[in-house]
Coordinates of C-alpha atoms in Angstrom, one line a residue:
X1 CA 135.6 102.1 127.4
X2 CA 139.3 103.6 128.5
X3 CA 142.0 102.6 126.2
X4 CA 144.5 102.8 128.8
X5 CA 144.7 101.1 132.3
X6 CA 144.1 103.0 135.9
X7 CA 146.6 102.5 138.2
X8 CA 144.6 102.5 142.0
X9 CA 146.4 102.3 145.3
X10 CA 144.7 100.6 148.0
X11 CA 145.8 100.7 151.6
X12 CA 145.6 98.2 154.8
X13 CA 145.1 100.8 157.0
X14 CA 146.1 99.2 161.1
X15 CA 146.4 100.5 164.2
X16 CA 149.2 99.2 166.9
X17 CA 150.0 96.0 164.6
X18 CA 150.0 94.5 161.5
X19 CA 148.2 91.3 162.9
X20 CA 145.0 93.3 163.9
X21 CA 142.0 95.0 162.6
X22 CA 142.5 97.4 160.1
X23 CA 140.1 99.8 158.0
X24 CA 137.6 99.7 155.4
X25 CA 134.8 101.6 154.4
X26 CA 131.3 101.5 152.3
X27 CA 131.6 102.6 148.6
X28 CA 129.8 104.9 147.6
X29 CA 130.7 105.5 143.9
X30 CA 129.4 103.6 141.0
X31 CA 132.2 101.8 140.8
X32 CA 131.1 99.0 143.5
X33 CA 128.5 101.0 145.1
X34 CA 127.2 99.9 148.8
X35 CA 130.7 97.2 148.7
X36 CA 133.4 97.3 151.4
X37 CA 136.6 98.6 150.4
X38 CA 140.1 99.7 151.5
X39 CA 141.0 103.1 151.5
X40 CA 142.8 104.1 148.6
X41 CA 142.1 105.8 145.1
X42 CA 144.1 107.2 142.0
X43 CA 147.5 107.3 141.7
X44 CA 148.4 111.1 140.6
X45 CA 150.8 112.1 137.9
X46 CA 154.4 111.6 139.2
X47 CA 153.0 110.4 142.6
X48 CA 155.1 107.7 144.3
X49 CA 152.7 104.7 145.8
X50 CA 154.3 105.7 149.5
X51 CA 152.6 109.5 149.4
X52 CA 149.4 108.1 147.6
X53 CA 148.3 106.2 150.1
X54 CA 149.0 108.8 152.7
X55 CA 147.1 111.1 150.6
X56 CA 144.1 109.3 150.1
X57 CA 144.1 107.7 153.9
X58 CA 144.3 111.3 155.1
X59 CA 141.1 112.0 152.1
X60 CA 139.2 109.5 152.9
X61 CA 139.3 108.9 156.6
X62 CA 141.1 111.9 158.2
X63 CA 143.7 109.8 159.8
X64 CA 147.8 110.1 159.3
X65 CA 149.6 107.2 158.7
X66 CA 153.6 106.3 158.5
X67 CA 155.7 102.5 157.7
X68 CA 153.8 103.4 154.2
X69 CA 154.8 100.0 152.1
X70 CA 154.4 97.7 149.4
X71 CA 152.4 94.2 150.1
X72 CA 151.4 93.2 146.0
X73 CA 149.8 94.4 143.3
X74 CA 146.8 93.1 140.7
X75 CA 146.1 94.0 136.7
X76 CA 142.7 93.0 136.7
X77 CA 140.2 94.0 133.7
X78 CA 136.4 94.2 134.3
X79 CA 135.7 93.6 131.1
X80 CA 131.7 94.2 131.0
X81 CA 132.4 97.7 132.5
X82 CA 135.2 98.0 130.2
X83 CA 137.6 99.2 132.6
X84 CA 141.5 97.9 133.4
X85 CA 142.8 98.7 136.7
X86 CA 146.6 98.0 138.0
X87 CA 146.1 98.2 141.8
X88 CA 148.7 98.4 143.8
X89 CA 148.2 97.1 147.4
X90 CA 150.1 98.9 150.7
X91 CA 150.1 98.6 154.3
X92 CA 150.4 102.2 157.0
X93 CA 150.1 102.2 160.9
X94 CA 148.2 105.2 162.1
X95 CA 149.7 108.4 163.2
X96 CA 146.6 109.7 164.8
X97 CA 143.4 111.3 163.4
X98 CA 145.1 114.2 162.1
X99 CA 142.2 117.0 162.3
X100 CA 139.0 115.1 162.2
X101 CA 138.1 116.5 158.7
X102 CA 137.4 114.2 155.2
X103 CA 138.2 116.1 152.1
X104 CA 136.4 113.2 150.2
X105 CA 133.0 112.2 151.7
X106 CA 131.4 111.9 148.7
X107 CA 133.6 108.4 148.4
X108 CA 132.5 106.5 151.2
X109 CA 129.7 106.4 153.5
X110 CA 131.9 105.4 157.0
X111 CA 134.7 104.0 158.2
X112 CA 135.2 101.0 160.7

């Protein structure tokens, strides 16, 4: 059990506008394995929640994104896994696919 909470950014990844499709990809960690889920992941030591998501977009998917912003945030504690996560919720627009490449396939299966 962690004694202190995560802090996890999460991103609504769209393309063109806000009122259409947007990203999400299979887990494949324990945490929520074979679930849906937005891009996103660990905020890093003195990280701002803007270049977070852009980092772990570009991580997890390959693609760039800008108009990085807030939408909400949730403190939600699993308590049978014993974990406490703050996560903090964003919106980006796509740039383009910047190279093609995933740093972090490991994370998820695919993206749609």
């Amino acid at each position: 059990m962690s004694s202190e909470p995560r802090v996890g950014v999460a991103v609504f990844v769209f393309q063109g506008t806000k009122d259409g499709d947007f990203v999400i990809g299979r887990r494949k960690g324990s945490h929520g394995a074979g679930t849906y889920a937005l891009p996103g992941g660990h905020l890093a030591f003195g990280e701002s929640f803007e270049q977070c998501a852009a980092r772990e977009v570009k991580e997890e998917t390959g693609l760039g994104v800008h108009d990085v912003r807030f939408l909400t945030a949730t403190n939600t504690v699993f308590g049978n896994a014993g974990k406490h996560y703050v996560t903090i919720f964003m919106t980006a627009m796509v740039v383009a696919n910047i190279d093609g490449s995933v740093s972090e396939p490991q994370v998820r299966s695919s993206f749609a």
